[in-house]
CSV table of C-alpha atoms in Angstrom, one decimal:
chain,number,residue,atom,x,y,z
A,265,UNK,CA,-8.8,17.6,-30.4
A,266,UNK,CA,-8.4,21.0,-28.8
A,267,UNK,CA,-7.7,20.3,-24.8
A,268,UNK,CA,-9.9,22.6,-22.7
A,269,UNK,CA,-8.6,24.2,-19.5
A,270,UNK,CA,-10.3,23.0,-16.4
A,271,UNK,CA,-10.3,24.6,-12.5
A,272,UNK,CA,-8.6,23.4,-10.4
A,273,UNK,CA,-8.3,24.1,-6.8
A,274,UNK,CA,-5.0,23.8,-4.8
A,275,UNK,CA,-4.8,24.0,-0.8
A,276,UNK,CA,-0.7,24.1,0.1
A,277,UNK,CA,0.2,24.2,3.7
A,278,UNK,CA,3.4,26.2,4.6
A,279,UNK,CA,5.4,26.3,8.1
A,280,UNK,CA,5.2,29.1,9.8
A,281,UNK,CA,8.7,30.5,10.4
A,282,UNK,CA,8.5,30.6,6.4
A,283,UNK,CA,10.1,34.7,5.5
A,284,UNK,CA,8.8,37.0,3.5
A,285,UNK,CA,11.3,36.4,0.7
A,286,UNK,CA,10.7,33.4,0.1
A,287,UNK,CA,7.2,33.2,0.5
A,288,UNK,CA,7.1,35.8,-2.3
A,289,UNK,CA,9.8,33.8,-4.2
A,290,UNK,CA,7.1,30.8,-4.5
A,291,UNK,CA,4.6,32.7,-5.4
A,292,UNK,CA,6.1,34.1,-8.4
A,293,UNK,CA,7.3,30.9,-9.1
A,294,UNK,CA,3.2,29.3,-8.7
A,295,UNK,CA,2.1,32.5,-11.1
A,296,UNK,CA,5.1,31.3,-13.8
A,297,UNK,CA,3.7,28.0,-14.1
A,298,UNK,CA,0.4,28.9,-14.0
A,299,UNK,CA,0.7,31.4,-17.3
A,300,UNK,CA,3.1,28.8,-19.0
A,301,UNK,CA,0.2,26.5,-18.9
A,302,UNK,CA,-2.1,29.3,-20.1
A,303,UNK,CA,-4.4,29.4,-17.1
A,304,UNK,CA,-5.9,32.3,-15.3
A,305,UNK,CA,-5.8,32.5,-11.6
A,306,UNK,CA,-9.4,33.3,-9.7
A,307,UNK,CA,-8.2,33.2,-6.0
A,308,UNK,CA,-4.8,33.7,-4.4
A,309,UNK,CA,-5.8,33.7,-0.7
A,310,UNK,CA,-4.7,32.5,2.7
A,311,UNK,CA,-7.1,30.5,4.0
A,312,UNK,CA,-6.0,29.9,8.1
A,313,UNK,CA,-3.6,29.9,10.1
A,314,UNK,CA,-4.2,26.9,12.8
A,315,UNK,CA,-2.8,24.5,14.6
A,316,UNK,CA,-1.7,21.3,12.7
A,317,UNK,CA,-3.8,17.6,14.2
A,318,UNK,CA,-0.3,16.3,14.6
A,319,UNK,CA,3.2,17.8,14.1
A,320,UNK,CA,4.9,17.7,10.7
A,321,UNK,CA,8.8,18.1,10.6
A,322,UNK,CA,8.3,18.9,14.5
A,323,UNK,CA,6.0,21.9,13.5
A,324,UNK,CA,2.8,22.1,15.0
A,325,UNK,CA,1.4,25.1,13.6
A,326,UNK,CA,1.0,26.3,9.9
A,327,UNK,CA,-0.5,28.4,7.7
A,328,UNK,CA,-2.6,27.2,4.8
A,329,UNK,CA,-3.5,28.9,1.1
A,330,UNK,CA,-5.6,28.4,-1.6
A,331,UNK,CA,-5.2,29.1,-4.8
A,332,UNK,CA,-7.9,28.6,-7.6
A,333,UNK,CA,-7.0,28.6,-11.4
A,334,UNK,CA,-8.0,27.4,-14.5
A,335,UNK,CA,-5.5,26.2,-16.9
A,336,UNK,CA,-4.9,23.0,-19.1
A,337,UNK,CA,-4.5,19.9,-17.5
A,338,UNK,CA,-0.5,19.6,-17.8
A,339,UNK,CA,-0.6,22.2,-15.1
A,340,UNK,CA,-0.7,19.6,-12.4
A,341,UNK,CA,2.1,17.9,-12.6
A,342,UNK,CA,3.9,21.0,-12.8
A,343,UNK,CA,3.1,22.1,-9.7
A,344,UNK,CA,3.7,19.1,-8.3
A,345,UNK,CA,7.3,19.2,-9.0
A,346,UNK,CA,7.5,23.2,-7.7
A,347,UNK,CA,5.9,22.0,-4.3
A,348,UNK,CA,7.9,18.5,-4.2
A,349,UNK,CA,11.5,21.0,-5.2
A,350,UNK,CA,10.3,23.3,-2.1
A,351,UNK,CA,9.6,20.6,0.4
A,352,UNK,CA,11.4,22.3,3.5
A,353,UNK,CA,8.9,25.4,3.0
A,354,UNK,CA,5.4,23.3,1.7
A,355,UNK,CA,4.7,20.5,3.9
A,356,UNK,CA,2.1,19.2,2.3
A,357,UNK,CA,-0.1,20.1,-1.2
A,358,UNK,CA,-3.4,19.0,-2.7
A,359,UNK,CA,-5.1,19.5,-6.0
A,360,UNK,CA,-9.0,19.0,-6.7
A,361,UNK,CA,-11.0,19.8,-9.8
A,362,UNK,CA,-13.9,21.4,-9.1
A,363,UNK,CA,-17.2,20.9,-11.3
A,364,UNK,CA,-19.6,23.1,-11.5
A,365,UNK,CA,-22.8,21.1,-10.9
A,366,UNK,CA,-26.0,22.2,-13.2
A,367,UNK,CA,-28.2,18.7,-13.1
A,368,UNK,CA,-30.8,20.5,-10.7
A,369,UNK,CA,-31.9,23.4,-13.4
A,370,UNK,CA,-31.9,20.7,-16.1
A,371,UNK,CA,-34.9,19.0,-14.3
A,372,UNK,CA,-36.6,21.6,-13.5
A,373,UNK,CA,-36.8,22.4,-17.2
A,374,UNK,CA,-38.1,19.2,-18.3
A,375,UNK,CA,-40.8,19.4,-15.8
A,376,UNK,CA,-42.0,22.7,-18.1
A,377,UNK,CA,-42.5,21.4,-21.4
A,378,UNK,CA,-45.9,21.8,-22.6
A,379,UNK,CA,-48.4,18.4,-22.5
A,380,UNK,CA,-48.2,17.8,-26.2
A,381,UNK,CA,-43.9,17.7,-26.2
A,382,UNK,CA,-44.3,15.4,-23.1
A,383,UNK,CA,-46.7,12.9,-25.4
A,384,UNK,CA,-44.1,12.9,-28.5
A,385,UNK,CA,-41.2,12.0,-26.1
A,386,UNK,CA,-43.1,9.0,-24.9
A,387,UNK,CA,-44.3,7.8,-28.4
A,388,UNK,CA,-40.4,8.2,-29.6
A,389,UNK,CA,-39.3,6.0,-26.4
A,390,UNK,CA,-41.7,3.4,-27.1
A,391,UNK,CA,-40.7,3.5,-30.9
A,392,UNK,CA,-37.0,3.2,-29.5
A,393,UNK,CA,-38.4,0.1,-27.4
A,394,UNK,CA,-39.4,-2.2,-30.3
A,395,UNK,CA,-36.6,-1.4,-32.4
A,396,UNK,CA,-34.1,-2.9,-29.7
A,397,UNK,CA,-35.0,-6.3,-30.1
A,398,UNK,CA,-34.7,-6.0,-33.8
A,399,UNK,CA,-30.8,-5.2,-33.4
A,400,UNK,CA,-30.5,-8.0,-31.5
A,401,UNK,CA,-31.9,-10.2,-34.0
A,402,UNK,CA,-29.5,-8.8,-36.5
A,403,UNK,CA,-26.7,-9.6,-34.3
A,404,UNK,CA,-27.6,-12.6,-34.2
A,405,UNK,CA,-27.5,-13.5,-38.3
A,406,UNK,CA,-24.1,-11.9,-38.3
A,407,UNK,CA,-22.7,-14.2,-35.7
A,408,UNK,CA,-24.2,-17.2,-37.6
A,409,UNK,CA,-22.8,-16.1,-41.0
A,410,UNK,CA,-19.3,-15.9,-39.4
A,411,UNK,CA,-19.7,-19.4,-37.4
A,412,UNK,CA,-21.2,-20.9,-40.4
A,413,UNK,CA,-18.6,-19.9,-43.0
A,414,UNK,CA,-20.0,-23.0,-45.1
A,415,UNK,CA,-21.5,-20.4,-48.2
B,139,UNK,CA,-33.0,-18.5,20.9
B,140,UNK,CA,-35.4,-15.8,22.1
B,141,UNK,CA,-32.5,-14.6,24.1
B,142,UNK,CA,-30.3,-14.4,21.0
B,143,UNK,CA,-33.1,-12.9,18.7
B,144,UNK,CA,-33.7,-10.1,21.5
B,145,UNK,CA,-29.9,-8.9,21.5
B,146,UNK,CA,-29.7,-8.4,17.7
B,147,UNK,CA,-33.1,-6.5,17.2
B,148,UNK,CA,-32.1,-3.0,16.3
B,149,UNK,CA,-33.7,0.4,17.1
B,150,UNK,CA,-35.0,2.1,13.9
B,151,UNK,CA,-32.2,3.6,11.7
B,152,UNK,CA,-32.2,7.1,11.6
B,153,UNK,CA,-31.5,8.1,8.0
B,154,UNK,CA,-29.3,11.5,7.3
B,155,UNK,CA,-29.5,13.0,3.7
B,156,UNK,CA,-26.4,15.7,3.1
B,157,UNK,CA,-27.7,16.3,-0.6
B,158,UNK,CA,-31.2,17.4,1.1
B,159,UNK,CA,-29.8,19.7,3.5
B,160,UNK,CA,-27.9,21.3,1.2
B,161,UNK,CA,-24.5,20.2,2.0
B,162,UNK,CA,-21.5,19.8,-0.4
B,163,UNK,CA,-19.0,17.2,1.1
B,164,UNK,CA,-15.5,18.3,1.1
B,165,UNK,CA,-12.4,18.1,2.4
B,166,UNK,CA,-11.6,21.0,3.8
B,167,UNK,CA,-15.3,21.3,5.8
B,168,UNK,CA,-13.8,20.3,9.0
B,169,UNK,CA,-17.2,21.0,11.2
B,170,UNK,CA,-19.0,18.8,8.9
B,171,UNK,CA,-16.4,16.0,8.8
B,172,UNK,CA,-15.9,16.1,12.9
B,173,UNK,CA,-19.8,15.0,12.8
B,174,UNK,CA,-18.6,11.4,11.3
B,175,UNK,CA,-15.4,10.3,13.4
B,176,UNK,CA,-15.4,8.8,17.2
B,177,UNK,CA,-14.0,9.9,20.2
B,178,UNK,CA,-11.4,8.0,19.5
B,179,UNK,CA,-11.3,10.1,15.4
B,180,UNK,CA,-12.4,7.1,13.2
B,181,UNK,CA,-14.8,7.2,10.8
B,182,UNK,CA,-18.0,6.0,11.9
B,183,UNK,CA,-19.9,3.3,10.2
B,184,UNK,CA,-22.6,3.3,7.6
B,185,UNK,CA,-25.3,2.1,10.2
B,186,UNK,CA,-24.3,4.8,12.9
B,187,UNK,CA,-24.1,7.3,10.6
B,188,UNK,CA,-27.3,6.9,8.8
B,189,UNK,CA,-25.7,7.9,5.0
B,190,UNK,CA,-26.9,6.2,2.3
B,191,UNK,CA,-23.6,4.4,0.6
B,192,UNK,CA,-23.1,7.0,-2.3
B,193,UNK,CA,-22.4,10.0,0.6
B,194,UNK,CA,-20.9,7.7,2.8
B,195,UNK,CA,-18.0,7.0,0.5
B,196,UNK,CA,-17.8,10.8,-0.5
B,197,UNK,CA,-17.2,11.4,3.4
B,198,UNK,CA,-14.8,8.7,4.2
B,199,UNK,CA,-12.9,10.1,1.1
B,200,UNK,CA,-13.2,13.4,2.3
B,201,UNK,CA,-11.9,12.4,6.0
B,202,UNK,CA,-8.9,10.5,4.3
B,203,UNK,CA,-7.7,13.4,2.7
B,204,UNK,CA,-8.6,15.8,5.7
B,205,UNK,CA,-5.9,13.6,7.7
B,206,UNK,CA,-3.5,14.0,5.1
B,207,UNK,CA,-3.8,17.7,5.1
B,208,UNK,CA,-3.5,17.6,9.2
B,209,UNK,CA,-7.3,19.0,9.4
B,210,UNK,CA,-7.8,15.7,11.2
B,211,UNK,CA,-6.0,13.9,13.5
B,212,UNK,CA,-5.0,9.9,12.5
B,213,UNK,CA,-5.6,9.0,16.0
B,214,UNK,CA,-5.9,10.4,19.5
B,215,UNK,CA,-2.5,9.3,20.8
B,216,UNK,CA,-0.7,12.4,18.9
């Protein structure tokens, strides 16, 4: 079973008096994990700077970033130590997947098939209908040859 | 018992589709969330809201992890 990398979507909040150095420091530290897992990051990117609903070590302004990758799933709890080992500098983390929605197209093309296709999908469904009941009566026979047991 | 029957009749629901106006729900939308918490910044219920329960729970998730991410304040009293 090969594992498939997924995206995920991280938004890390930082303080504000954070310097340069280390602000660097982490993100070389993010990119190291990142490769290790073999993922690919989309978006590095700071996404506001704002004032925080309610102070958080006594800060009430930060700055948050997002970063967008896509690497295999052990990735997560990877990062979740980095950012839980820097917790003076991150004040607070959160990971998403994101899915890439596609049920709307997949309609659409249904709705194009040509008459006769649309008739042969509804003669197979019906077909499908009346042999239900049949497994159900086989089911049955099995139970009975187990409960039985008197061959 | 006509009294009673009067206070409890309700004025038509008005009904609110995100999926139809072409809204994703997520955290971080904080203009969209603000639309669904009170003065006092809790989340509205299903009948003031108008949601039908599938988006409902997406947005109540959505404002839970808003707060957590200080996006959105817990309560007014901060």
């Amino acid at each position: 079973m090969a594992i498939k990398p997924n995206i995920y979507e991280t938004l890390y909040l930082i303080r504000p008096d954070i310097g340069t150095e280390k602000f660097t420091a982490l993100q070389e530290k993010l990119n190291k994990t990142i490769a290790a897992n073999q993922g690919e990051i989309k978006k590095n990117e700071k996404w506001e700077e704002r004032n925080l609903a309610y102070p958080i070590n006594k800060y009430n302004k930060g700055s948050y970033h997002i970063l967008i990758y896509e690497a295999l799933p052990t990735v997560v709890s990877d990062l979740e130590k980095l950012f839980n080992l820097n917790k003076s500098d991150v004040l607070r983390f959160m990971t998403t997947l994101n899915e890439e929605e596609e049920q709307p197209q997949v309609k659409k093309e249904t709705s194009q098939d040509s008459t006769e296709d649309h008739t042969i999908s509804v003669f197979q469904s019906a077909v499908n209908v009346q042999n239900e009941p049949v497994k159900s009566e086989n089911t049955n026979e099995n139970t009975e040859t187990v409960i039985g047991g008197n061959d | 018992m006509n009294q009673s029957e009067r206070r409890y009749t309700f004025r038509k629901r008005k009904s609110r589709n995100l999926a139809k106006e072409g809204k994703k729900i997520d955290y971080k939308d904080v203009d969209l969330l603000s639309q669904f918490i009170t003065e006092r910044k809790k989340i509205m219920p299903r009948r003031t809201t108008g949601l039908n329960a599938k988006e409902q729970r997406k947005i109540a998730q959505a404002i839970k992890r808003a707060r957590f991410m200080a996006l959105l304040p817990y309560t007014v009293l901060h």
